[in-house]
Coordinates of C-alpha atoms and ligand atoms in Angstrom, one line a residue:
M441 CA 4.3 -9.9 20.3
N442 CA 1.0 -8.4 21.1
K443 CA -1.4 -11.2 22.1
K444 CA -4.5 -9.1 22.1
K445 CA -7.2 -10.5 19.8
E446 CA -9.5 -8.1 18.0
K447 CA -12.9 -9.7 18.1
V448 CA -16.3 -8.1 17.5
P449 CA -19.2 -9.9 19.1
F450 CA -22.3 -10.2 16.9
K451 CA -24.4 -7.7 18.9
K452 CA -21.6 -5.2 18.7
S453 CA -21.1 -5.9 15.1
V454 CA -24.8 -5.1 14.4
K455 CA -24.5 -1.9 16.5
N456 CA -21.4 -0.9 14.6
N457 CA -23.0 -1.4 11.2
I458 CA -26.0 0.6 12.3
F459 CA -23.6 3.3 13.4
I460 CA -22.1 3.5 9.9
L461 CA -25.5 3.4 8.3
K462 CA -26.7 6.3 10.4
M463 CA -23.6 8.3 9.8
T464 CA -23.8 7.8 6.1
L465 CA -27.5 8.7 6.1
R466 CA -26.7 11.9 8.0
L467 CA -23.9 12.9 5.6
H468 CA -25.6 11.9 2.3
P469 CA -29.2 10.5 2.7
G470 CA -29.7 10.4 -1.1
F471 CA -26.8 8.0 -1.6
V472 CA -28.1 5.5 1.0
I473 CA -31.8 5.7 -0.1
M474 CA -31.0 5.3 -3.8
R475 CA -28.7 2.3 -3.1
F476 CA -31.3 0.6 -1.0
I477 CA -34.1 1.3 -3.5
M478 CA -31.9 -0.4 -6.1
G479 CA -31.4 -3.3 -3.7
I480 CA -35.2 -3.8 -3.5
I481 CA -35.6 -3.5 -7.3
T482 CA -32.8 -6.0 -8.0
G483 CA -34.2 -8.3 -5.3
L484 CA -37.7 -8.3 -6.8
N485 CA -36.2 -8.9 -10.2
H486 CA -35.3 -12.5 -9.2
G487 CA -39.0 -13.3 -8.5
I488 CA -40.4 -11.4 -11.4
S489 CA -38.2 -12.9 -14.1
L490 CA -38.8 -16.4 -12.7
F491 CA -42.5 -15.6 -12.8
F492 CA -42.5 -14.8 -16.5
V493 CA -40.5 -18.0 -17.4
S494 CA -42.9 -20.1 -15.3
E495 CA -46.0 -18.6 -16.8
I496 CA -44.8 -19.1 -20.4
L497 CA -43.9 -22.7 -19.6
N498 CA -47.2 -23.3 -17.9
V499 CA -49.2 -22.0 -20.9
L500 CA -47.0 -24.1 -23.2
D501 CA -47.7 -27.2 -21.1
R502 CA -51.4 -26.6 -20.5
S503 CA -53.1 -24.7 -23.3
A504 CA -50.4 -23.8 -25.9
D505 CA -52.4 -20.6 -26.5
F506 CA -50.1 -18.5 -28.8
T507 CA -51.8 -15.1 -28.2
K508 CA -51.3 -15.6 -24.5
I509 CA -47.7 -16.6 -25.0
M510 CA -47.2 -13.5 -27.3
W511 CA -48.6 -11.2 -24.6
L512 CA -46.4 -12.8 -21.9
C513 CA -43.3 -12.5 -24.1
A514 CA -44.0 -8.9 -24.8
G515 CA -44.6 -8.2 -21.1
M516 CA -41.3 -10.0 -20.3
A517 CA -39.4 -8.1 -22.9
L518 CA -40.8 -4.7 -21.8
Y519 CA -40.1 -5.5 -18.2
T520 CA -36.5 -6.6 -18.9
L521 CA -35.9 -3.5 -21.0
A522 CA -37.2 -1.2 -18.2
Y523 CA -35.1 -3.1 -15.6
E524 CA -31.9 -2.9 -17.6
L525 CA -32.4 0.8 -18.4
C526 CA -33.0 1.5 -14.7
F527 CA -29.9 -0.6 -13.8
E528 CA -27.7 1.2 -16.3
W529 CA -29.0 4.7 -15.4
Y530 CA -28.3 4.1 -11.7
Y531 CA -24.9 2.4 -11.9
K532 CA -23.4 4.5 -14.7
L533 CA -24.9 7.9 -13.9
I534 CA -26.1 8.1 -10.3
F535 CA -24.0 5.8 -8.2
P536 CA -20.5 7.0 -9.2
R537 CA -21.5 10.7 -8.7
Q538 CA -23.2 10.1 -5.4
K539 CA -20.3 7.9 -4.2
L540 CA -17.7 10.6 -4.9
D541 CA -19.9 13.3 -3.3
F542 CA -20.3 11.1 -0.2
I543 CA -16.5 10.5 0.0
R544 CA -15.9 14.2 -0.2
K545 CA -18.4 14.9 2.7
L546 CA -16.9 12.0 4.7
H547 CA -13.3 13.3 4.4
K548 CA -14.4 16.8 5.3
H549 CA -16.1 15.4 8.4
F550 CA -13.0 13.5 9.4
F551 CA -10.7 16.5 8.7
I552 CA -12.8 18.8 11.0
K553 CA -12.8 16.1 13.7
A554 CA -9.0 15.6 13.4
N555 CA -8.5 19.4 13.8
E556 CA -10.5 19.4 17.0
L557 CA -8.5 16.6 18.6
D558 CA -6.4 17.4 21.7
L559 CA -2.7 17.0 21.1
A560 CA -2.8 14.5 24.0
C561 CA -4.7 12.1 21.7
Y562 CA -1.5 11.8 19.6
D563 CA 0.4 10.6 22.7
T564 CA -1.8 7.5 23.0
P565 CA -0.4 5.0 20.5
E566 CA -3.6 2.9 20.4
F567 CA -5.8 5.9 19.8
Y568 CA -3.3 7.3 17.2
N569 CA -3.3 4.0 15.3
D570 CA -7.1 3.9 15.2
F571 CA -7.1 7.6 14.1
V572 CA -4.7 7.0 11.2
Y573 CA -6.6 3.8 10.2
S574 CA -9.9 5.7 10.2
M575 CA -8.4 8.5 8.1
R576 CA -6.9 6.2 5.6
N577 CA -9.6 3.6 5.1
S578 CA -12.8 5.5 5.8
D579 CA -14.1 5.9 2.3
K580 CA -13.6 2.3 1.2
S581 CA -15.0 0.9 4.4
F582 CA -18.1 3.1 4.5
I583 CA -18.9 2.4 0.9
R584 CA -18.3 -1.4 1.5
T585 CA -20.6 -1.5 4.5
I586 CA -23.4 0.3 2.6
E587 CA -22.9 -2.0 -0.3
Q588 CA -23.1 -5.1 2.0
L589 CA -26.3 -3.8 3.7
A590 CA -28.0 -3.0 0.3
E591 CA -26.9 -6.4 -1.1
T592 CA -28.3 -8.2 2.0
L593 CA -31.5 -6.3 1.6
K594 CA -31.5 -7.4 -2.0
N595 CA -31.0 -11.0 -1.1
I596 CA -33.7 -11.0 1.5
I597 CA -36.2 -9.5 -0.9
A598 CA -35.1 -11.9 -3.6
S599 CA -35.5 -14.9 -1.3
A600 CA -38.9 -13.7 -0.2
S601 CA -40.1 -13.2 -3.8
V602 CA -38.8 -16.5 -5.0
F603 CA -40.2 -18.3 -1.9
A604 CA -43.6 -16.6 -2.5
L605 CA -43.6 -17.9 -6.1
V606 CA -42.8 -21.5 -5.0
L607 CA -45.6 -21.3 -2.5
T608 CA -48.0 -20.7 -5.4
V609 CA -46.7 -23.9 -7.0
N610 CA -46.9 -26.2 -4.0
P611 CA -46.8 -25.4 -0.3
I612 CA -45.1 -28.7 0.7
I613 CA -42.4 -28.4 -1.9
S614 CA -41.7 -24.8 -0.8
I615 CA -41.3 -25.9 2.8
V616 CA -39.0 -28.7 1.8
I617 CA -36.9 -26.4 -0.3
L618 CA -36.7 -23.8 2.4
G619 CA -35.8 -26.3 5.1
L620 CA -33.0 -27.8 2.9
S621 CA -31.6 -24.4 2.0
L622 CA -31.6 -23.4 5.7
L623 CA -29.7 -26.6 6.6
S624 CA -27.0 -26.0 4.0
M625 CA -26.7 -22.5 5.4
V626 CA -26.0 -24.0 8.8
I627 CA -23.1 -26.1 7.4
L628 CA -21.9 -22.9 5.7
I629 CA -22.0 -21.0 9.0
L630 CA -19.8 -23.8 10.6
R631 CA -17.3 -23.5 7.7
N632 CA -17.2 -19.7 7.9
G633 CA -16.6 -20.0 11.6
V634 CA -13.3 -21.6 10.6
Y635 CA -12.4 -18.6 8.5
F636 CA -13.5 -16.2 11.2
K637 CA -11.3 -17.9 13.8
Y638 CA -8.4 -17.9 11.3
N639 CA -8.8 -14.1 10.8
L640 CA -8.7 -13.5 14.5
E641 CA -5.5 -15.6 14.8
M642 CA -4.0 -13.8 11.9
N643 CA -4.5 -10.3 13.4
D644 CA -1.3 -10.4 15.4
I645 CA 0.7 -11.7 12.5
W646 CA -0.6 -9.2 10.0
R647 CA -0.1 -6.3 12.3
K648 CA 3.5 -7.3 12.8
K649 CA 4.1 -7.9 9.0
W650 CA 2.4 -4.6 8.2
Y651 CA 4.7 -2.8 10.6
I652 CA 7.7 -4.4 8.9
V653 CA 6.4 -3.4 5.4
R654 CA 6.1 0.2 6.6
F655 CA 9.5 0.0 8.2
F656 CA 11.1 -0.8 4.9
S657 CA 9.0 1.6 2.8
L658 CA 8.6 4.8 4.9
A659 CA 11.1 7.6 4.4
E660 CA 11.3 8.3 8.1
Y661 CA 13.0 4.9 8.8
A662 CA 15.3 5.0 5.8
K663 CA 18.3 6.8 7.4
E664 CA 18.3 4.6 10.6
I665 CA 18.0 1.4 8.5
R666 CA 21.2 2.3 6.6
L667 CA 23.2 3.1 9.7
S668 CA 22.4 0.0 11.7
N669 CA 21.7 -3.8 11.5
V670 CA 18.1 -3.4 12.5
S671 CA 17.0 -4.4 9.0
D672 CA 18.4 -7.9 9.5
N673 CA 16.3 -8.4 12.6
M674 CA 13.3 -7.1 10.8
M675 CA 13.8 -9.5 7.9
N676 CA 14.1 -12.4 10.3
E677 CA 11.0 -11.3 12.1
F678 CA 9.2 -11.1 8.8
N679 CA 10.3 -14.6 7.8
K680 CA 9.2 -16.0 11.1
E681 CA 5.8 -14.4 10.8
A682 CA 5.4 -15.6 7.2
E683 CA 6.1 -19.2 8.4
N684 CA 3.5 -18.8 11.2
E685 CA 1.1 -17.6 8.6
C686 CA 1.8 -20.6 6.4
T687 CA 1.1 -23.0 9.3
A688 CA -2.1 -21.3 10.2
V689 CA -3.3 -21.3 6.6
K690 CA -2.7 -25.0 6.3
R691 CA -4.6 -25.7 9.5
M692 CA -7.5 -23.6 8.4
Q693 CA -7.7 -25.0 4.9
L694 CA -7.9 -28.6 6.2
K695 CA -10.8 -27.8 8.5
A696 CA -12.6 -25.6 5.8
S697 CA -12.1 -28.4 3.2
A698 CA -13.8 -30.9 5.5
Y699 CA -16.9 -28.7 5.9
Q700 CA -16.8 -28.0 2.2
T701 CA -16.9 -31.7 1.3
V702 CA -19.9 -32.2 3.7
L703 CA -21.6 -29.3 2.0
E704 CA -21.0 -30.6 -1.5
I705 CA -22.4 -34.1 -0.6
F706 CA -25.4 -32.5 1.0
T707 CA -26.0 -30.2 -2.0
C708 CA -25.9 -33.2 -4.4
A709 CA -28.2 -35.3 -2.2
T710 CA -30.7 -32.5 -1.8
T711 CA -30.7 -31.6 -5.6
L712 CA -31.3 -35.3 -6.3
F713 CA -34.1 -35.5 -3.8
I714 CA -35.9 -32.3 -5.0
L715 CA -35.5 -33.5 -8.7
L716 CA -37.1 -36.9 -7.9
F717 CA -39.8 -35.4 -5.7
L718 CA -40.8 -32.8 -8.4
S719 CA -40.6 -35.4 -11.2
Y720 CA -43.0 -37.6 -9.1
K721 CA -45.4 -34.7 -8.7
L722 CA -45.2 -33.8 -12.4
I723 CA -45.4 -37.2 -13.9
V724 CA -47.3 -39.4 -11.4
T725 CA -49.6 -37.2 -9.4
R726 CA -49.8 -34.2 -12.0
E727 CA -49.9 -31.8 -9.0
V728 CA -47.4 -29.5 -10.7
F729 CA -46.9 -28.4 -14.3
I730 CA -43.7 -27.9 -16.2
G731 CA -43.7 -24.1 -15.2
G732 CA -44.0 -25.0 -11.6
F733 CA -41.4 -27.7 -12.0
T734 CA -38.9 -25.2 -13.4
V735 CA -39.8 -22.6 -10.7
A736 CA -39.3 -25.0 -7.9
L737 CA -36.1 -26.4 -9.2
S738 CA -34.4 -23.1 -9.9
A739 CA -35.8 -21.8 -6.6
S740 CA -34.0 -24.5 -4.8
W741 CA -30.7 -23.4 -6.4
K742 CA -31.5 -19.7 -6.1
L743 CA -32.5 -19.9 -2.4
R744 CA -29.4 -21.9 -1.5
W745 CA -27.3 -19.3 -3.3
L746 CA -29.1 -16.3 -1.8
F747 CA -28.8 -17.8 1.7
T748 CA -25.2 -18.4 1.2
D749 CA -24.7 -14.9 0.0
I750 CA -26.6 -13.5 3.0
Q751 CA -24.4 -15.5 5.3
N752 CA -21.2 -14.3 3.5
K753 CA -22.4 -10.7 3.8
I754 CA -23.0 -11.1 7.5
V755 CA -19.5 -12.5 8.0
Q756 CA -18.1 -9.7 5.9
M757 CA -20.0 -7.1 7.8
N758 CA -18.7 -8.5 11.1
Q759 CA -15.2 -8.2 9.9
D760 CA -15.8 -4.7 8.6
S761 CA -17.4 -3.7 11.8
L762 CA -13.9 -4.0 13.4
Y763 CA -13.2 -0.9 11.3
A764 CA -16.4 0.8 12.4
D765 CA -15.3 0.3 16.0
K766 CA -12.1 2.3 15.3
V767 CA -14.0 5.0 13.5
K768 CA -16.5 5.2 16.4
T769 CA -13.7 5.6 19.0
F770 CA -12.2 8.3 16.9
L771 CA -15.4 10.2 16.2
E772 CA -16.7 9.9 19.8
T773 CA -13.5 11.2 21.3
E774 CA -14.4 14.5 23.0
S775 CA -11.9 17.2 23.3
K776 CA -10.9 17.7 26.9
I777 CA -9.6 21.2 26.2
K778 CA -12.8 23.2 26.5
S779 CA -13.0 26.8 25.3
G780 CA -14.1 29.5 27.8
D781 CA -15.9 32.6 26.6
V782 CA -13.7 35.5 27.7
E783 CA -12.3 37.4 24.7
L784 CA -8.6 38.3 25.0
D785 CA -8.3 41.9 23.8
K786 CA -4.8 42.8 24.6
F787 CA -2.0 40.7 26.2
E788 CA -0.7 42.3 29.4
S789 CA 0.8 39.6 31.5
L790 CA 1.4 35.9 31.8
E791 CA 1.7 34.1 35.1
F792 CA 2.4 30.5 36.1
E793 CA 1.1 29.8 39.6
N794 CA 2.5 26.6 41.0
V795 CA 2.0 24.7 37.8
S796 CA 2.6 21.0 37.7
F797 CA 1.9 18.8 34.7
K798 CA 2.1 15.2 33.6
Y799 CA 1.5 13.6 30.2
K800 CA 0.8 10.2 31.6
D801 CA 1.9 9.0 35.1
E802 CA 5.0 11.0 35.8
Y803 CA 5.1 14.7 36.5
V804 CA 7.3 16.5 33.9
L805 CA 6.7 19.9 35.5
N806 CA 6.7 20.5 39.2
N807 CA 5.5 23.7 40.9
V808 CA 6.6 26.0 38.2
S809 CA 5.9 29.7 38.9
F810 CA 7.0 32.8 37.0
K811 CA 5.5 36.0 35.6
V812 CA 6.1 37.7 32.3
M813 CA 4.9 41.3 31.6
A814 CA 4.0 42.5 28.1
G815 CA 7.0 43.6 26.0
E816 CA 9.5 41.5 27.9
R817 CA 12.1 39.2 26.4
I818 CA 12.4 35.9 28.3
A819 CA 14.6 32.9 27.7
F820 CA 13.9 29.3 29.0
V821 CA 17.2 27.4 29.2
G822 CA 18.2 24.0 30.4
Y823 CA 19.2 20.6 29.3
N824 CA 17.0 18.4 27.0
G825 CA 14.0 17.0 28.7
A826 CA 13.9 19.7 31.4
G827 CA 10.4 20.8 30.6
K828 CA 10.8 24.0 28.5
T829 CA 8.8 23.0 25.5
T830 CA 6.1 21.5 27.7
T831 CA 5.8 24.9 29.5
T832 CA 5.2 26.6 26.1
K833 CA 2.6 24.0 25.1
L834 CA 0.6 24.8 28.2
I835 CA 0.7 28.5 27.3
M836 CA -0.8 27.6 23.9
R837 CA -3.4 25.3 25.6
L838 CA -2.3 22.4 23.6
Y839 CA -2.5 20.6 26.9
D840 CA -4.1 21.8 30.2
V841 CA -2.2 22.0 33.5
T842 CA -2.5 19.0 35.9
D843 CA -2.2 21.2 39.0
G844 CA -1.9 25.0 39.6
R845 CA -3.0 27.8 37.3
I846 CA -1.9 29.8 34.3
L847 CA -3.2 33.4 34.4
I848 CA -3.3 35.8 31.5
N849 CA -4.0 39.3 32.5
G850 CA -4.9 37.8 35.9
I851 CA -7.6 35.5 34.5
D852 CA -7.3 31.7 34.3
I853 CA -6.2 30.7 30.8
R854 CA -9.1 28.2 30.7
D855 CA -11.7 31.0 30.9
Y856 CA -10.6 32.5 27.6
D857 CA -12.2 31.7 24.2
I858 CA -9.5 29.4 22.8
V859 CA -9.6 31.0 19.3
S860 CA -9.2 34.5 20.7
L861 CA -6.4 33.3 23.0
R862 CA -4.5 31.5 20.2
S863 CA -4.9 34.5 17.8
K864 CA -2.7 36.5 20.2
L865 CA 0.0 33.8 20.2
G866 CA 2.6 33.0 17.6
A867 CA 5.0 30.1 17.7
V868 CA 8.0 28.7 15.9
F869 CA 8.1 25.1 16.9
Q870 CA 11.2 23.1 17.3
D871 CA 9.8 20.5 14.8
Y872 CA 8.6 23.3 12.5
K873 CA 6.8 22.1 9.3
V874 CA 6.3 23.7 5.9
F875 CA 3.2 22.6 4.0
A876 CA 2.6 21.6 0.4
A877 CA 1.6 25.1 -0.7
T878 CA 3.3 28.2 -2.1
I879 CA 5.8 30.2 0.0
A880 CA 3.2 33.0 0.3
E881 CA 0.5 30.6 1.6
N882 CA 3.0 29.0 4.0
V883 CA 3.8 32.4 5.4
I884 CA 0.3 33.9 5.6
G885 CA -1.2 30.6 6.6
D886 CA -4.2 31.1 4.3
S887 CA -5.0 31.6 0.6
Y888 CA -2.7 34.1 -1.0
N889 CA -4.1 37.6 -1.6
E890 CA -2.2 40.2 -3.6
K891 CA -2.7 42.8 -0.8
D892 CA -0.6 40.6 1.6
E893 CA 2.4 40.6 -0.8
R894 CA 4.3 43.4 1.1
I895 CA 3.7 41.8 4.5
I896 CA 4.9 38.4 3.2
I897 CA 8.1 39.8 1.6
D898 CA 9.0 41.9 4.6
A899 CA 8.5 38.9 6.9
L900 CA 10.7 36.7 4.7
N901 CA 13.4 39.5 4.6
D902 CA 13.4 39.7 8.4
S903 CA 13.7 35.9 8.7
T904 CA 16.8 36.2 6.4
F905 CA 15.2 34.3 3.6
Q906 CA 15.6 37.2 1.0
T907 CA 18.8 35.8 -0.7
K908 CA 17.1 32.5 -1.4
L909 CA 13.9 34.2 -2.5
E910 CA 15.8 36.3 -5.1
N911 CA 17.0 33.0 -6.6
L912 CA 13.5 31.5 -6.9
E913 CA 12.0 32.0 -10.4
N914 CA 8.5 32.2 -9.0
G915 CA 9.3 34.2 -5.9
I916 CA 6.7 33.9 -3.2
K917 CA 4.5 31.9 -5.6
T918 CA 7.0 29.0 -5.5
E919 CA 5.4 25.7 -4.6
L920 CA 7.1 24.1 -1.7
T921 CA 7.6 20.3 -1.4
R922 CA 7.0 17.8 -4.2
E923 CA 3.9 16.4 -2.5
F924 CA 1.5 18.0 -5.0
Y925 CA 3.8 19.0 -7.9
D926 CA 6.9 17.3 -9.3
T927 CA 8.2 20.8 -10.0
G928 CA 7.8 21.8 -6.3
T929 CA 10.9 23.1 -4.5
D930 CA 12.4 21.2 -1.5
L931 CA 14.2 23.7 0.8
S932 CA 17.0 22.9 3.2
G933 CA 16.3 22.5 7.0
G934 CA 17.6 26.1 7.7
E935 CA 15.5 27.6 4.8
N936 CA 12.4 25.8 6.1
Q937 CA 13.0 27.2 9.5
K938 CA 13.2 30.7 8.1
I939 CA 9.8 30.1 6.4
A940 CA 8.4 29.0 9.8
I941 CA 9.9 32.2 11.5
A942 CA 8.5 34.4 8.7
R943 CA 5.0 32.9 9.5
V944 CA 5.3 34.5 13.0
F945 CA 6.6 37.8 11.7
A946 CA 3.7 38.1 9.2
H947 CA 1.0 38.0 11.9
Q948 CA 0.0 40.5 14.6
N949 CA 0.7 38.2 17.5
E950 CA 1.3 39.8 20.9
L951 CA 3.1 36.9 22.6
V952 CA 5.6 35.0 20.5
I953 CA 7.2 31.7 21.4
M954 CA 10.4 30.7 19.7
D955 CA 11.6 27.2 20.4
E956 CA 15.2 27.0 19.2
P957 CA 14.5 29.4 16.3
S958 CA 18.1 29.3 15.0
S959 CA 18.8 25.6 15.6
A960 CA 19.2 25.0 11.8
L961 CA 20.9 28.3 11.0
D962 CA 24.5 29.2 10.5
P963 CA 26.1 31.9 12.7
I964 CA 25.6 34.7 10.2
A965 CA 22.0 33.8 9.5
E966 CA 21.5 33.6 13.3
Y967 CA 23.0 37.1 13.8
N968 CA 20.8 38.5 11.1
L969 CA 17.8 36.7 12.4
N970 CA 18.3 38.3 15.8
L971 CA 18.2 41.7 14.1
G972 CA 15.1 40.6 12.3
I973 CA 13.5 39.5 15.6
E974 CA 14.4 42.8 17.2
K975 CA 12.8 44.7 14.4
N976 CA 9.7 42.6 14.1
A977 CA 9.0 41.8 17.7
K978 CA 9.7 45.3 19.0
D979 CA 6.3 45.6 20.7
K980 CA 5.8 41.9 21.3
T981 CA 6.5 39.7 24.3
V982 CA 8.9 37.0 23.2
I983 CA 9.7 33.7 25.0
F984 CA 12.8 32.0 23.6
I985 CA 13.7 28.4 24.2
T986 CA 17.4 28.4 23.4
H987 CA 20.8 27.0 24.1
R988 CA 22.3 29.9 22.2
L989 CA 24.0 32.4 24.5
S990 CA 24.0 35.0 21.8
T991 CA 20.2 35.2 22.5
T992 CA 20.2 34.8 26.3
R993 CA 22.6 37.7 26.8
H994 CA 20.0 40.1 25.5
V995 CA 16.9 39.0 27.2
N996 CA 15.3 40.6 30.3
R997 CA 15.2 37.4 32.3
I998 CA 16.4 33.9 32.0
Y999 CA 14.6 30.9 33.6
M1000 CA 16.9 27.9 34.0
F1001 CA 14.9 24.6 34.0
E1002 CA 16.0 21.3 35.5
N1003 CA 13.9 18.1 35.9
G1004 CA 10.7 20.1 35.5
R1005 CA 11.6 22.8 38.0
I1006 CA 12.9 26.4 37.6
I1007 CA 16.1 26.2 39.5
E1008 CA 17.6 29.7 38.7
Q1009 CA 16.2 33.0 37.3
G1010 CA 17.7 36.4 36.5
S1011 CA 19.5 38.3 33.8
H1012 CA 22.6 36.8 32.1
E1013 CA 24.9 38.8 34.3
E1014 CA 23.1 37.9 37.5
L1015 CA 23.2 34.2 36.7
I1016 CA 26.9 34.3 35.7
E1017 CA 27.6 36.1 39.0
N1018 CA 25.6 33.3 40.9
R1019 CA 28.0 30.7 39.5
G1020 CA 25.2 28.2 39.4
K1021 CA 24.0 25.7 36.7
Y1022 CA 23.4 28.4 34.1
C1023 CA 27.0 29.7 34.6
E1024 CA 28.3 26.1 34.3
M1025 CA 26.4 25.6 31.0
F1026 CA 27.6 29.0 29.7
E1027 CA 31.2 28.2 30.5
L1028 CA 31.0 24.8 29.0
Q1029 CA 29.6 26.2 25.8
A1030 CA 32.2 29.0 25.7
K1031 CA 35.0 26.5 26.2
K1032 CA 33.7 24.3 23.4
Y1033 CA 33.5 27.3 21.2
R1034 CA 37.1 28.3 22.0
Q1035 CA 38.3 24.8 21.3
K1036 CA 36.6 24.9 17.9
E1037 CA 38.3 28.2 17.2
E1038 CA 41.8 26.8 18.0
Ligands
ADP1765 P1 12.7 20.3 26.8 O1 11.9 21.2 26.0 O2 13.2 20.9 28.0 O3 13.7 19.5 26.1 P2 10.2 18.8 27.0 O4 9.3 19.7 27.6 O5 10.1 18.5 25.6 O6 11.7 19.1 27.4 O7 10.0 17.4 27.8 C1 9.9 17.3 29.2 C2 9.7 15.8 29.5 O8 8.4 15.4 29.0 C3 10.7 14.8 28.9 O9 11.0 13.9 29.8 C4 9.9 14.3 27.7 O10 10.4 12.9 27.5 C5 8.5 14.3 28.2 N1 7.6 14.4 27.1 C6 7.6 15.4 26.2 N2 6.5 15.3 25.3 C7 5.9 14.2 25.8 C8 4.7 13.5 25.3 N3 4.0 13.9 24.3 N4 4.3 12.4 26.0 C9 5.0 11.9 27.1 N5 6.1 12.5 27.5 C10 6.5 13.6 26.9

């Protein structure tokens, strides 16, 4: 179990909240300004409404002047009406619209940032968790922080206005009330400390429980769960964590109740003291009137309540700032893959010059060197984990080399403008993905335009998707996946792979990388696909990663990878003649195939 405690010191918590405030201000200044103005107005309302009540009572007590009372009541009614209208107008008309608008801008900001992230970021679990957390909770947490800040401002303004009013009644009383309210706030801080400590203790338990909830609810685990006993272990773990949680809750509640009892006794005692003190000033010394009496009494309650709320908001903001910390890490992560400024006009050659690479500590590519000329067909072969896919990721600049150089047309790949470089590359990934969009949009990778119809249909035909396409009622306008629409179509693994291949065919790429393009296809589809590739990639350079000898037989050159090195290279015939590792792999495959036939 991970023993790391997530704790945000107060200073950092303040910094984090300022970070969220600044970012929200940058994205939607109107939203923040309006919410803070409303905080000030509602804060002042506490003092103003109390002022009207006290004035009316004072007039009743001292002069009983009806005209004066009438004017005061009219003023109070007008003020209340104006305040309520302003409140309604803001919360019903302005706030919901501004909030949605802000959330839209915030999501857009996050999406752009996510797009800029290096692939390497996804390899760091801690960063990845923060990233997912930020993406999922950003809207709620940002809005909550702004709400807390505006409410704290409201409470401060309200406390100040109420305190100013009591000062006009009697300075000594106001100091006494302020002192007692502050003292009850100290007891409250001690009680909240118990909650805070409890939350820190709970982090580990909640993290583990949350993982188990995801484990039982996410589709990606469903198959494994059914085929193993791992779910029993998970349930046991869940029960164990639930018991730990119960023990911690009991411990925390005991301590918190003790502080609560002290707080209740203190509150009773102070209320009694203030009541007696005020009654003495009203009846015996006549230093205060009934209006002042009422103001001072309700101020003592109000101030205690307002201070409590300020304290609660500070605790809440501290907890929320844990989230801000994650967002900050995510937003402040700079891409290490920097774009150069050389435009790539036409692809002529690709050369690996003693390239070595490591994802983390261990090298997965060692001194890899090879050269591919435009128009050639190349195959990377080798057992799993040999480094073939990693090599292609370096070509696409999804990662940068650790040592050595990759040259395109004799120029270091890092000097090219990354957009211009990637526009010349096409790839079918081993873990290809189709998106929740129409077939046409999936193939063209953009919004569908009627003028692209021919290109899309040709690409689908060449990727051997035509038979399936003919059976789809909406043709290329068929919505894929059920993510957006219940009527969406879910394709088989092989069909999805054909869509991914068509995506490459539909674009004018000059260097195409095909990582196991026929892994999910049957032999006939594979044969037809090879014809499709021949037709489509006639003038293109193609790098295949494949175990299929039906492909390697026809390429110009094969590179055999083992443990991150190229151990053999040559044409199929040359490598068979060599009787090395490639030949061994080929014969093993042929033998298996013959056994299957028998
Ligand atoms: P191949 O394509 O030949 O099967 P890969 O290039 O995918 O091999 O992987 C080469 C090595 O790099 C393997 O040991 C693999 O576990 C490791 N590897 C691949 N991707 C990552 C990653 N994102 N982080 C850490 N190691 C990785």
